[in-house]
Short mmCIF file of C-alpha atoms in Angstrom, two decimals:
data_model
loop_
_atom_site.label_atom_id
_atom_site.label_comp_id
_atom_site.label_asym_id
_atom_site.label_seq_id
_atom_site.Cartn_x
_atom_site.Cartn_y
_atom_site.Cartn_z
CA UNK Q 1043 0.00 0.00 0.00
CA UNK Q 1044 1.27 3.46 -0.89
CA UNK Q 1045 2.36 5.71 1.97
CA UNK Q 1046 1.45 8.83 -0.01
CA UNK Q 1047 2.28 10.80 -3.11
CA UNK Q 1048 5.10 13.23 -3.86
CA UNK Q 1049 5.01 15.85 -6.61
CA UNK Q 1050 8.35 16.04 -8.43
CA UNK Q 1051 8.93 19.10 -10.62
CA UNK Q 1052 11.47 18.92 -13.44
CA UNK Q 1053 12.84 21.51 -15.84
CA UNK Q 1054 12.61 21.64 -19.64
CA UNK Q 1055 15.67 23.86 -20.14
CA UNK Q 1056 18.73 22.63 -22.05
CA UNK Q 1057 20.52 25.99 -22.53
CA UNK Q 1058 21.38 28.76 -20.06
CA UNK Q 1059 22.37 32.39 -20.69
CA UNK Q 1060 25.94 33.50 -20.10
CA UNK Q 1061 27.41 36.97 -19.75
CA UNK Q 1062 28.23 38.73 -22.98
CA UNK Q 1063 25.55 36.97 -24.95
CA UNK Q 1064 24.95 33.43 -26.08
CA UNK Q 1065 24.15 30.34 -24.07
CA UNK Q 1066 25.79 27.24 -22.69
CA UNK Q 1067 24.54 23.66 -22.33
CA UNK Q 1068 22.55 22.71 -19.26
CA UNK Q 1069 19.90 20.29 -18.01
CA UNK Q 1070 18.95 18.29 -14.94
CA UNK Q 1071 21.65 16.34 -13.14
CA UNK Q 1072 21.00 12.62 -13.45
CA UNK Q 1073 21.84 11.65 -9.87
CA UNK Q 1074 20.01 14.66 -8.39
CA UNK Q 1075 16.79 13.60 -10.07
CA UNK Q 1076 17.02 9.83 -9.94
CA UNK Q 1077 18.62 9.13 -6.55
CA UNK Q 1078 15.95 10.91 -4.46
CA UNK Q 1079 13.09 9.63 -6.65
CA UNK Q 1080 14.33 6.04 -6.38
CA UNK Q 1081 14.66 6.45 -2.61
CA UNK Q 1082 11.09 7.77 -2.38
CA UNK Q 1083 9.78 4.84 -4.42
CA UNK Q 1084 11.75 2.35 -2.32
CA UNK Q 1085 10.31 3.97 0.83
CA UNK Q 1086 6.76 3.37 -0.42
CA UNK Q 1087 5.82 6.73 -1.91
CA UNK Q 1088 4.16 7.26 -5.29
CA UNK Q 1089 5.53 9.91 -7.66
CA UNK Q 1090 3.72 12.43 -9.86
CA UNK Q 1091 6.32 13.82 -12.25
CA UNK Q 1092 5.73 17.09 -14.11
CA UNK Q 1093 7.52 19.80 -16.07
CA UNK Q 1094 6.32 23.15 -17.43
CA UNK Q 1095 5.57 21.81 -20.92
CA UNK Q 1096 4.95 18.16 -20.02
CA UNK Q 1097 8.01 16.77 -21.80
CA UNK Q 1098 10.73 14.76 -20.11
CA UNK Q 1099 13.70 16.78 -18.79
CA UNK Q 1100 17.00 16.87 -20.63
CA UNK Q 1101 19.88 15.31 -18.67
CA UNK Q 1102 23.01 17.44 -18.53
CA UNK Q 1103 25.75 15.34 -20.18
CA UNK Q 1104 28.18 16.49 -17.49
CA UNK Q 1105 26.12 14.53 -14.97
CA UNK Q 1106 25.78 11.34 -16.99
CA UNK Q 1107 28.91 9.83 -15.46
CA UNK Q 1108 29.84 7.22 -12.88
CA UNK Q 1109 31.71 9.81 -10.80
CA UNK Q 1110 28.39 11.16 -9.50
CA UNK Q 1111 27.39 7.76 -8.11
CA UNK Q 1112 28.71 5.31 -5.55
CA UNK Q 1113 29.96 2.96 -8.25
CA UNK Q 1114 29.35 1.67 -11.79
CA UNK Q 1115 26.45 -0.52 -10.66
CA UNK Q 1116 24.67 2.42 -9.01
CA UNK Q 1117 25.17 4.54 -12.12
CA UNK Q 1118 23.77 1.83 -14.42
CA UNK Q 1119 20.76 1.32 -12.17
CA UNK Q 1120 20.04 5.07 -12.15
CA UNK Q 1121 20.46 5.38 -15.89
CA UNK Q 1122 18.09 2.46 -16.51
CA UNK Q 1123 15.56 3.92 -14.07
CA UNK Q 1124 15.61 7.25 -15.91
CA UNK Q 1125 15.34 5.58 -19.32
CA UNK Q 1126 12.68 2.95 -18.63
CA UNK Q 1127 10.82 3.47 -15.38
CA UNK Q 1128 7.16 4.54 -15.74
CA UNK Q 1129 7.76 6.81 -12.76
CA UNK Q 1130 9.90 9.18 -14.84
CA UNK Q 1131 8.42 8.48 -18.26
CA UNK Q 1132 4.84 9.46 -17.48
CA UNK Q 1133 5.26 13.22 -17.46
CA UNK Q 1134 2.46 15.70 -16.87
CA UNK Q 1135 2.43 19.47 -17.05
CA UNK Q 1136 2.57 21.40 -13.80
CA UNK Q 1137 -0.79 22.94 -14.73
CA UNK Q 1138 -2.38 19.51 -15.13
CA UNK Q 1139 -1.35 18.56 -11.61
CA UNK Q 1140 -2.76 21.80 -10.26
CA UNK Q 1141 -6.04 21.21 -12.07
CA UNK Q 1142 -6.14 17.66 -10.67
CA UNK Q 1143 -5.97 18.99 -7.11
CA UNK Q 1144 -2.86 19.66 -5.04
CA UNK Q 1145 -4.29 18.39 -1.77
CA UNK Q 1146 -3.52 14.80 -2.81
CA UNK Q 1147 0.23 15.42 -2.57
CA UNK Q 1148 2.10 14.90 0.68
CA UNK Q 1149 5.38 16.47 -0.38
CA UNK Q 1150 7.31 18.23 -3.13
CA UNK Q 1151 10.78 17.80 -4.64
CA UNK Q 1152 12.75 19.68 -7.30
CA UNK Q 1153 16.22 18.47 -8.39
CA UNK Q 1154 19.07 20.56 -9.69
CA UNK Q 1155 21.46 20.97 -12.48
CA UNK Q 1156 21.40 24.55 -13.72
CA UNK Q 1157 18.18 24.01 -15.69
CA UNK Q 1158 15.78 25.31 -12.97
CA UNK Q 1159 17.61 28.66 -13.16
CA UNK Q 1160 16.21 29.08 -16.67
CA UNK Q 1161 12.55 28.09 -16.43
CA UNK Q 1162 11.37 26.87 -13.03
CA UNK Q 1163 12.42 29.96 -11.08
CA UNK Q 1164 10.05 32.10 -13.14
CA UNK Q 1165 7.24 29.61 -13.79
CA UNK Q 1166 3.83 30.81 -12.64
CA UNK Q 1167 2.37 27.32 -12.28
CA UNK Q 1168 5.25 26.24 -10.06
CA UNK Q 1169 4.71 29.38 -7.99
CA UNK Q 1170 1.10 28.36 -7.41
CA UNK Q 1171 2.20 24.87 -6.37
CA UNK Q 1172 4.83 26.15 -3.94
CA UNK Q 1173 2.49 28.65 -2.31
CA UNK Q 1174 0.07 25.77 -1.69
CA UNK Q 1175 2.73 23.57 -0.10
CA UNK Q 1176 3.97 26.46 2.01
CA UNK Q 1177 0.48 27.38 3.20
CA UNK Q 1178 -0.14 23.76 4.22
CA UNK Q 1179 3.35 23.20 5.71
CA UNK Q 1180 4.02 20.12 3.58
CA UNK Q 1181 7.62 18.86 3.12
CA UNK Q 1182 9.24 20.79 0.28
CA UNK Q 1183 12.72 19.74 -0.89
CA UNK Q 1184 15.17 21.27 -3.35
CA UNK Q 1185 18.62 19.99 -4.37
CA UNK Q 1186 21.73 21.81 -5.65
CA UNK Q 1187 20.50 24.59 -8.01
CA UNK Q 1188 16.96 23.43 -7.22
CA UNK Q 1189 16.41 25.95 -4.38
CA UNK Q 1190 16.42 28.76 -6.95
CA UNK Q 1191 13.11 27.31 -8.20
CA UNK Q 1192 11.56 28.57 -4.96
CA UNK Q 1193 11.75 32.05 -6.52
CA UNK Q 1194 8.70 31.03 -8.55
CA UNK Q 1195 6.62 31.68 -5.42
CA UNK Q 1196 7.39 35.42 -5.68
CA UNK Q 1197 4.56 37.75 -6.74
CA UNK Q 1198 6.49 38.68 -9.93
CA UNK Q 1199 9.18 36.06 -10.54
CA UNK Q 1200 9.85 36.89 -14.19
CA UNK Q 1201 10.65 40.49 -13.31
CA UNK Q 1202 12.80 39.38 -10.37
CA UNK Q 1203 14.90 37.18 -12.66
CA UNK Q 1204 15.19 39.96 -15.25
CA UNK Q 1205 16.46 42.33 -12.55
CA UNK Q 1206 19.11 39.79 -11.51
CA UNK Q 1207 20.27 39.41 -15.12
CA UNK Q 1208 20.40 43.19 -15.49
CA UNK Q 1209 22.53 43.43 -12.34
CA UNK Q 1210 19.91 45.71 -10.73
CA UNK Q 1211 20.18 44.52 -7.13
CA UNK Q 1212 17.97 47.28 -5.75
CA UNK Q 1213 15.19 46.42 -8.18
CA UNK Q 1214 15.57 42.71 -7.43
CA UNK Q 1215 15.35 43.39 -3.69
CA UNK Q 1216 12.13 45.33 -4.21
CA UNK Q 1217 10.68 42.55 -6.35
CA UNK Q 1218 11.81 40.00 -3.76
CA UNK Q 1219 9.30 41.32 -1.22
CA UNK Q 1220 6.43 38.97 -0.53
CA UNK Q 1221 8.46 35.78 -0.97
CA UNK Q 1222 6.94 33.10 1.30
CA UNK Q 1223 10.36 31.73 2.25
CA UNK Q 1224 11.90 35.01 3.45
CA UNK Q 1225 13.74 34.33 6.70
CA UNK Q 1226 14.15 30.61 6.01
CA UNK Q 1227 17.54 29.00 6.49
CA UNK Q 1228 18.61 27.14 3.36
CA UNK Q 1229 21.57 26.04 1.29
CA UNK Q 1230 22.24 26.02 -2.46
CA UNK Q 1231 25.06 25.43 -4.93
CA UNK Q 1232 27.80 27.86 -3.94
CA UNK Q 1233 29.55 30.48 -6.05
CA UNK Q 1234 32.88 28.65 -5.71
CA UNK Q 1235 31.30 25.34 -6.77
CA UNK Q 1236 29.88 27.08 -9.84
CA UNK Q 1237 33.26 28.29 -11.10
CA UNK Q 1238 34.55 24.96 -12.50
CA UNK Q 1239 31.35 24.55 -14.52
CA UNK Q 1240 31.59 28.07 -15.87
CA UNK Q 1241 35.23 27.61 -16.84
CA UNK Q 1242 35.18 24.05 -18.17
CA UNK Q 1243 31.66 23.57 -19.57
CA UNK Q 1244 29.93 26.91 -20.14
CA UNK Q 1245 33.10 28.80 -21.07
CA UNK Q 1246 31.42 31.87 -19.68
CA UNK Q 1247 29.97 33.30 -16.49
CA UNK Q 1248 26.37 33.12 -15.35
CA UNK Q 1249 24.56 36.41 -14.88
CA UNK Q 1250 23.98 35.78 -11.17
CA UNK Q 1251 24.96 33.27 -8.52
CA UNK Q 1252 22.46 31.25 -6.53
CA UNK Q 1253 23.35 32.26 -2.93
CA UNK Q 1254 23.15 35.95 -3.81
CA UNK Q 1255 19.79 35.57 -5.55
CA UNK Q 1256 18.26 33.77 -2.56
CA UNK Q 1257 19.79 36.24 -0.11
CA UNK Q 1258 18.36 39.21 -2.01
CA UNK Q 1259 14.88 37.70 -1.60
CA UNK Q 1260 15.40 37.24 2.13
CA UNK Q 1261 16.82 33.75 2.65
CA UNK Q 1262 19.46 33.01 5.27
CA UNK Q 1263 21.86 31.05 3.06
CA UNK Q 1264 24.36 28.66 4.59
CA UNK Q 1265 26.81 26.79 2.37
CA UNK Q 1266 29.23 24.12 3.55
CA UNK Q 1267 32.58 23.00 2.09
CA UNK Q 1268 32.63 22.67 -1.69
CA UNK Q 1269 31.32 19.36 -3.05
CA UNK Q 1270 30.71 17.89 0.39
CA UNK Q 1271 27.24 16.70 1.42
CA UNK Q 1272 25.30 19.46 3.17
CA UNK Q 1273 21.58 19.58 3.98
CA UNK Q 1274 19.65 22.32 5.77
CA UNK Q 1275 16.14 21.92 7.20
CA UNK Q 1276 13.93 24.81 8.29
CA UNK Q 1277 10.24 24.31 8.92
CA UNK Q 1278 8.80 22.50 5.87
CA UNK Q 1279 11.76 23.27 3.62
CA UNK Q 1280 14.68 20.89 3.04
CA UNK Q 1281 17.59 21.99 0.86
CA UNK Q 1282 20.73 20.17 -0.29
CA UNK Q 1283 23.80 22.06 -1.51
CA UNK Q 1284 25.28 20.00 -4.32
CA UNK Q 1285 25.21 16.67 -6.20
CA UNK Q 1286 26.91 14.91 -3.26
CA UNK Q 1287 23.91 15.84 -1.11
CA UNK Q 1288 21.56 13.54 -3.06
CA UNK Q 1289 21.34 10.68 -0.56
CA UNK Q 1290 21.22 12.87 2.60
CA UNK Q 1291 18.50 15.05 1.12
CA UNK Q 1292 16.47 12.00 0.11
CA UNK Q 1293 16.75 10.62 3.65
CA UNK Q 1294 15.70 13.95 5.16
CA UNK Q 1295 12.70 14.24 2.83
CA UNK Q 1296 11.53 10.68 3.54
CA UNK Q 1297 11.87 11.27 7.28
CA UNK Q 1298 9.79 14.46 7.00
CA UNK Q 1299 7.13 12.68 4.95
CA UNK Q 1300 7.01 9.81 7.45
CA UNK Q 1301 6.62 12.27 10.36
CA UNK Q 1302 3.79 14.03 8.56
CA UNK Q 1303 2.10 10.69 7.92
CA UNK Q 1304 2.28 9.73 11.60
CA UNK Q 1305 1.06 13.15 12.72
CA UNK Q 1306 -1.82 13.11 10.23
CA UNK Q 1307 -2.92 9.67 11.45
CA UNK Q 1308 -2.76 10.80 15.08
CA UNK Q 1309 -4.77 13.91 14.25
CA UNK Q 1310 -7.41 11.86 12.44
CA UNK Q 1311 -7.73 9.46 15.39
CA UNK Q 1312 -8.07 12.36 17.81
CA UNK Q 1313 -10.75 13.99 15.64
CA UNK Q 1314 -12.67 10.71 15.41
CA UNK Q 1315 -12.58 10.26 19.18
CA UNK Q 1316 -13.99 13.74 19.71
CA UNK Q 1317 -17.05 13.05 17.55
CA UNK Q 1318 -17.69 9.54 18.89
CA UNK Q 1319 -20.85 9.21 21.06
#
């Protein structure tokens, strides 16, 4: 029997803007998507997978390597899961899940790779989803660059992102008002971790870094040592810093979902006792 259902939001981006014009390759990181989803499935949770346009996310080639996994066997298992599992091959649009009713979902997860920086952070449907999960205090997890997707919950996320790209910090700070997660402690891919990707893969610099963007909107950002596992929990939000945080974040999310399940059952029993004759 299923323990509940988790909404997983993916990105459709495969290019990201770089300073001076042009774009570089991007996508979702294979381990950041698959490792937590596999852990959720193994723990007994169902998955509803969605992206803005309803197509399957592009995997960043830089992540499609054994180095991001425990060993060759783990990599092969993850790759096969991404390629063949119905869990990740039945993709809905975010809007379709909203229209189907968000109350059926017990938790939320968004993986990283730089792709969410392009589309998810300014997606209005994702903003609606996140505001629902925040209002109902349901476990909400983001990994690596994933926390930047929480910007979608801003009143005007597209304008906020445009201000960041323009380097207009004052304007971004003004547009950052009203963010539901202001004051939350969280982590995200650090500026120093970003540099090797910019130098070796993008061959250019991003218009803004993730910690600064979250800080401008009011987050209390805490980053640990580069490329070491680091997870931060504050209220319903769970954030992981980098690809190495995949397993710890999955464990933290499952624990939060299990706690909610126990608390919901206890609340239902208490309510039933109160109405019993």
